Coordinates of C-alpha atoms and ligand atoms in Angstrom, one line a residue:
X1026 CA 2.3 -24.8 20.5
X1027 CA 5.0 -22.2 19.8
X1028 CA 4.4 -19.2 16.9
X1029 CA 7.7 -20.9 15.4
X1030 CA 5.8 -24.4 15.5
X1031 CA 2.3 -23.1 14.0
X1032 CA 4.5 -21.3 11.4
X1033 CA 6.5 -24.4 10.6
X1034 CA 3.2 -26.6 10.2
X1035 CA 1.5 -24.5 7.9
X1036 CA 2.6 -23.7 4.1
X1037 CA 0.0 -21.4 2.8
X1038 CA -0.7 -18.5 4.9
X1039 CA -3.4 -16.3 5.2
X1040 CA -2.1 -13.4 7.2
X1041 CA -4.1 -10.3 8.5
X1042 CA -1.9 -7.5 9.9
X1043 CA -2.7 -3.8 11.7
X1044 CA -2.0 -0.9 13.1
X1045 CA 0.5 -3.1 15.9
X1046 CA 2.9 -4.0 13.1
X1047 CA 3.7 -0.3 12.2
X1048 CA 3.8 1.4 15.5
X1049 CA 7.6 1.0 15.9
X1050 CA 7.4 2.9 12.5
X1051 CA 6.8 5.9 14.3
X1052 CA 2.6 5.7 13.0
X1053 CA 1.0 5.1 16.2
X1054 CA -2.3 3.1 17.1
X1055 CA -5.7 4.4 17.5
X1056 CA -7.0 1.7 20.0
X1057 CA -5.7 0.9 23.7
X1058 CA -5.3 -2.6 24.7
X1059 CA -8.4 -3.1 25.9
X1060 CA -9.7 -2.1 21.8
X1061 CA -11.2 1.3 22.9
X1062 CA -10.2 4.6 21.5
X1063 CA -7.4 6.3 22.7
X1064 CA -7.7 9.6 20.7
X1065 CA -10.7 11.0 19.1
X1066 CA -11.7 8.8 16.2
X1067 CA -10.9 9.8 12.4
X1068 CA -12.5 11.7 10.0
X1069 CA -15.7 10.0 8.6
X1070 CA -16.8 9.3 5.0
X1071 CA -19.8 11.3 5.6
X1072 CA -18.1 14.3 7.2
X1073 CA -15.4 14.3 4.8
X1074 CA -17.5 14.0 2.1
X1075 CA -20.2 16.3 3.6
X1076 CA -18.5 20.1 4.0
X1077 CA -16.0 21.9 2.7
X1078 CA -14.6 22.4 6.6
X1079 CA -13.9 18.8 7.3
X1080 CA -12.1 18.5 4.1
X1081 CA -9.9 21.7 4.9
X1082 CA -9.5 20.4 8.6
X1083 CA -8.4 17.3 6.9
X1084 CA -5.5 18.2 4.6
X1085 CA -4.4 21.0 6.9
X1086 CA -3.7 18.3 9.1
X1087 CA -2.2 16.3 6.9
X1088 CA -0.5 18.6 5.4
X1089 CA 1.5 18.8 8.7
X1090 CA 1.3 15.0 9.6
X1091 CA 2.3 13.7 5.8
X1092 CA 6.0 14.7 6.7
X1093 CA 7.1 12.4 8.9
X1094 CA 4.5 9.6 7.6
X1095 CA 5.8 9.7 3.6
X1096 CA 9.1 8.9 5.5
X1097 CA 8.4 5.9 7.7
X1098 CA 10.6 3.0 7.1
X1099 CA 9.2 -0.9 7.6
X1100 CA 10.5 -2.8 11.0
X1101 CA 11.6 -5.9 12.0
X1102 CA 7.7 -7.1 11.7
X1103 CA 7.8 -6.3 8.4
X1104 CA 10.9 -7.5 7.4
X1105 CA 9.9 -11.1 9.2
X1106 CA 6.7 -11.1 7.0
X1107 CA 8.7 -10.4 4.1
X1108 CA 11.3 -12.9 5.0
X1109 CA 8.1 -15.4 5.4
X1110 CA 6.9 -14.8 1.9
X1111 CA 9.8 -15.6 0.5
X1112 CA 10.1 -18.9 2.2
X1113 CA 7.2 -19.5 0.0
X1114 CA 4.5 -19.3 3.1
X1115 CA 1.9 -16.6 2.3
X1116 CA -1.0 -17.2 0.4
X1117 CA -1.9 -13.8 1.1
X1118 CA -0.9 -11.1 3.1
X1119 CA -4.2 -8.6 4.0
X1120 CA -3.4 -4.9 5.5
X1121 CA -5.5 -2.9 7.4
X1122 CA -2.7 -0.4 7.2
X1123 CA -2.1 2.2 4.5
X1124 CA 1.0 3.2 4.9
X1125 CA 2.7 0.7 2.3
X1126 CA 5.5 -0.1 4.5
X1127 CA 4.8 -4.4 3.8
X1128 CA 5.5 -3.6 0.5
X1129 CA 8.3 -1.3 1.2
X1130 CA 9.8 -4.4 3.1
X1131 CA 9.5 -6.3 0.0
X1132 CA 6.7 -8.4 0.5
X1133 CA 4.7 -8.7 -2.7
X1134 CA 1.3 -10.7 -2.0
X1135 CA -0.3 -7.9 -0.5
X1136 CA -3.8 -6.3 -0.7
X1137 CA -3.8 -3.3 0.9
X1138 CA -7.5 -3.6 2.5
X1139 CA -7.9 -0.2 3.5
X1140 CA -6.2 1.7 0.6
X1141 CA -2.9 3.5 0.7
X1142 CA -2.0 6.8 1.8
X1143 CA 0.6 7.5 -0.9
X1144 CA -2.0 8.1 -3.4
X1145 CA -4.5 11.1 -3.6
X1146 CA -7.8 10.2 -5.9
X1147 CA -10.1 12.5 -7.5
X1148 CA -13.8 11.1 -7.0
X1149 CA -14.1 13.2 -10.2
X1150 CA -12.2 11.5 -12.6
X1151 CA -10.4 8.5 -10.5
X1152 CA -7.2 10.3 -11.6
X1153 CA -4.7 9.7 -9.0
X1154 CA -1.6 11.6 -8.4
X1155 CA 1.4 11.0 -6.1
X1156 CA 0.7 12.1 -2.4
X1157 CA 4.3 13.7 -2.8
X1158 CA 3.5 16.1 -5.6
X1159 CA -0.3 16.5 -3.7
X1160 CA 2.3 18.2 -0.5
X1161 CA 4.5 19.8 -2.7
X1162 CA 0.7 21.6 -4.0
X1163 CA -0.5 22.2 -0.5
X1164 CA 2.5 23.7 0.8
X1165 CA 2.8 26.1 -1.9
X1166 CA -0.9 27.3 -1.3
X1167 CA -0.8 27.5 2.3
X1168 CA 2.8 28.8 3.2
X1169 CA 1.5 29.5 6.8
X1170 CA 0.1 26.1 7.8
X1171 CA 3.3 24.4 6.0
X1172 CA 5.5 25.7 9.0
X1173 CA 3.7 24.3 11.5
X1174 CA 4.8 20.7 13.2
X1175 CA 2.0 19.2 15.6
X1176 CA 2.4 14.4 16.6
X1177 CA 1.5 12.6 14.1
X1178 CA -1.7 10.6 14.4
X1179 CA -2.4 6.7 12.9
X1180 CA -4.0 8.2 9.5
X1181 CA -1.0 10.2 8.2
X1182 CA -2.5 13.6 9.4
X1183 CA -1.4 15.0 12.6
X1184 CA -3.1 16.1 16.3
X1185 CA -3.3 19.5 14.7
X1186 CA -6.1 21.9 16.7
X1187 CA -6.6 25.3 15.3
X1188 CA -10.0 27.3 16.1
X1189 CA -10.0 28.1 12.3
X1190 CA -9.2 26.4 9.4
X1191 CA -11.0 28.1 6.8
X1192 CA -8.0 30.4 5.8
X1193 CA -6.8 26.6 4.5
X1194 CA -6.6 26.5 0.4
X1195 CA -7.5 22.8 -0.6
X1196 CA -7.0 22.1 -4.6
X1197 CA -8.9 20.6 -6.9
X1198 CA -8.0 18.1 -9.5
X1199 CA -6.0 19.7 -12.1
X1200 CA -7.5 17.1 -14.6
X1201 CA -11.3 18.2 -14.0
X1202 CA -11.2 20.4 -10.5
X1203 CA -13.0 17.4 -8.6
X1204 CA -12.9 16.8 -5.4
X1205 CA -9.5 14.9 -4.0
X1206 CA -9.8 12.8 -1.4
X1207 CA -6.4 10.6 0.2
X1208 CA -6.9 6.4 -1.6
X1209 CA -8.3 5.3 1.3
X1210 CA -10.8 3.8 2.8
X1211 CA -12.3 6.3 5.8
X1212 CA -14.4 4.8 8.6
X1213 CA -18.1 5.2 7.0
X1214 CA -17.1 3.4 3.8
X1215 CA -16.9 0.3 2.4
X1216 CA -13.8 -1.7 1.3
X1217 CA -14.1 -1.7 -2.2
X1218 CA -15.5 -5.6 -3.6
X1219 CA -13.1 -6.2 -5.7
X1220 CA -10.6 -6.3 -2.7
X1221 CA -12.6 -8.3 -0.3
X1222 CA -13.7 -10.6 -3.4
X1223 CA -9.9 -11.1 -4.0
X1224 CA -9.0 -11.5 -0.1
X1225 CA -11.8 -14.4 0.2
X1226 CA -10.4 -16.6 -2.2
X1227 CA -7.0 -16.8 -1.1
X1228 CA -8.4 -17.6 2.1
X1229 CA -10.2 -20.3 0.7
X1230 CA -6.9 -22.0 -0.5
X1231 CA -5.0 -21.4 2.8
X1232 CA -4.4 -23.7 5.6
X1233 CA -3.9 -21.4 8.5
X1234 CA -4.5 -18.3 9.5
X1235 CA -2.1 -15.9 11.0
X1236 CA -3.1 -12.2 12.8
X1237 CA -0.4 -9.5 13.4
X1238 CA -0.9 -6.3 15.4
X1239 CA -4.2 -5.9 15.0
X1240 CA -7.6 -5.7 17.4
X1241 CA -9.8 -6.5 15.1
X1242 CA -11.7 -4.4 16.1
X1243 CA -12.9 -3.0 13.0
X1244 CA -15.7 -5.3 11.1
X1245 CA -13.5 -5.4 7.6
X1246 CA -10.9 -7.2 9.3
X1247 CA -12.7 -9.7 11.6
X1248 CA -15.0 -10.9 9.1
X1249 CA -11.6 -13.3 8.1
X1250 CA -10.9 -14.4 11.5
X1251 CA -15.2 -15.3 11.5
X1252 CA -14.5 -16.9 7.9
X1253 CA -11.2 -18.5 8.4
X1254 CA -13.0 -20.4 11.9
X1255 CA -16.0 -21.7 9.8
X1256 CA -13.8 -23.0 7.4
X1257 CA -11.7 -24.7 10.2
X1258 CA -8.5 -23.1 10.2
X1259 CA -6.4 -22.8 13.1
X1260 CA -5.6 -19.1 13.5
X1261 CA -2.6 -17.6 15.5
X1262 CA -2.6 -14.1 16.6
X1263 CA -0.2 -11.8 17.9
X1264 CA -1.3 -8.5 20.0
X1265 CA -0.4 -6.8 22.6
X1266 CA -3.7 -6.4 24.1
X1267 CA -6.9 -8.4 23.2
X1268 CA -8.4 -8.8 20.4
X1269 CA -12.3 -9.0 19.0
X1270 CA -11.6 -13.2 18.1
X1271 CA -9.8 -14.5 20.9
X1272 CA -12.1 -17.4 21.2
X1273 CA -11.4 -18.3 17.8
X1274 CA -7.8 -18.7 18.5
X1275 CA -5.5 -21.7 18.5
X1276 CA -2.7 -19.7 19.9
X1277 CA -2.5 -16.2 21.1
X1278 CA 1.1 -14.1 21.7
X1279 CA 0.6 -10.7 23.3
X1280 CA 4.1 -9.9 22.3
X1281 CA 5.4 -6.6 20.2
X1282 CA 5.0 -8.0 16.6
X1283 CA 8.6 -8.1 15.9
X1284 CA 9.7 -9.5 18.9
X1285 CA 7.1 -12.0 18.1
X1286 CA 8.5 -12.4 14.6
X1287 CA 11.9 -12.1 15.3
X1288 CA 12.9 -16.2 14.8
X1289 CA 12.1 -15.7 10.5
X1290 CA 15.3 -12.9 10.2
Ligands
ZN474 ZN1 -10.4 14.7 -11.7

């Protein structure tokens, strides 16, 4: 069966995308086709949370990396899933990505799994404030580090390697000086319940499952694929390499996503 035919034959959608679907975006992948790393893995919860260096490691970084992130546009994959919501297809879409761009595409039925990085929260308060404004803040404390370019890496911040970060100002809230941390969810944390709550029961009233650029390598993600096969749906998956629930597929395309795609534009 073609993607086009497994499309055609299903009318409620539960679609699962990653990292694969914004790489033409310029916000490259962590993994390899095989699933294994192929640069050191993010930041934790617990180191981030756990010293004041990770955390200045961490904005420094992304102080660098934000520039060229806060400006990536959606691609063709994007636009074809966009294009497929408004054939009236998608129950839901889930993202392991949180860099907005389904959204920016102009698909609307979106929970954004992982969090978004457009968003900076204080675990103070819960205030959260624009990740623009949060840049124009860094910048203006740390003049120095602002002038520096380094490639970007898949969380927004960039392959930036200094011996010494602890010249690096990072602010506190301005509502109650708490700590800020970016809205999403690092490795080491859980998806908040709420979300995976809301994620489950649209699954429950699809009729197929559909994967996009993604490994599934990470648990939060895979636990769908395991879900949506007890339940009895046929899944279809598209990735260039392979992925942690190729046994549970009905059809497999190790295609770029928006080649893949391309037939809904
Ligand atoms: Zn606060």
């Amino acid at each position: 069966m073609s993607l086009e035919d497994f499309i055609s034959r299903h009318h409620r959608l539960f679609i699962l995308t990653g990292a694969g679907c914004s790489t033409p975006s310029g916000i490259p992948d962590y993994r390899d086709e095989q699933g294994n790393w192929k640069r050191s893995p993010p930041v934790t919860y617990q180191a981030f949370m756990g010293a004041q260096a990770t955390r200045q490691r961490y904005w420094a970084r992304s102080l660098v990396g934000w520039r060229r992130f806060g400006q990536a546009r959606p691609n063709g994959a994007h636009q074809a899933l966009a294009a497929l919501e408004a054939l009236g297809k998608t129950e839901l879409l889930v993202t392991q990505n949180v860099d907005r761009l389904h959204q920016a595409a102009g698909s609307s039925r979106v929970v954004d799994l992982h969090g978004r990085l457009d968003l900076v929260r204080c675990l103070g308060c819960e205030r959260r404030t624009p990740r623009g404004a949060f840049q124009a803040e860094l910048a203006g404390r740390n003049p120095h580090w602002a002038a520096l370019d380094a490639d970007n890496a898949p969380d927004g911040d960039a392959d930036l390697e200094a011996a010494d970060f602890s010249s690096f100002t990072v602010p506190g809230c301005v509502a109650c000086g708490g700590l800020l941390k970016p809205d999403v969810v690092f490795f080491g944390e859980n998806v908040p319940r709420e979300r995976v709550e809301r994620a489950y029961e649209h699954l429950a009233q699809a009729d197929a499952m559909l994967i996009i650029g993604s490994s599934l390598m990470v648990y939060s993600g895979y636990r769908f694929a395991q879900a949506a096969a007890r339940q009895g749906l046929p899944i279809a998956a598209v990735n260039l390499g392979r992925t942690r629930a190729d046994e549970l597929l009905t059809i497999k395309l190790a295609r770029p996503c928006a080649e893949a795609l391309a037939f809904l534009l």
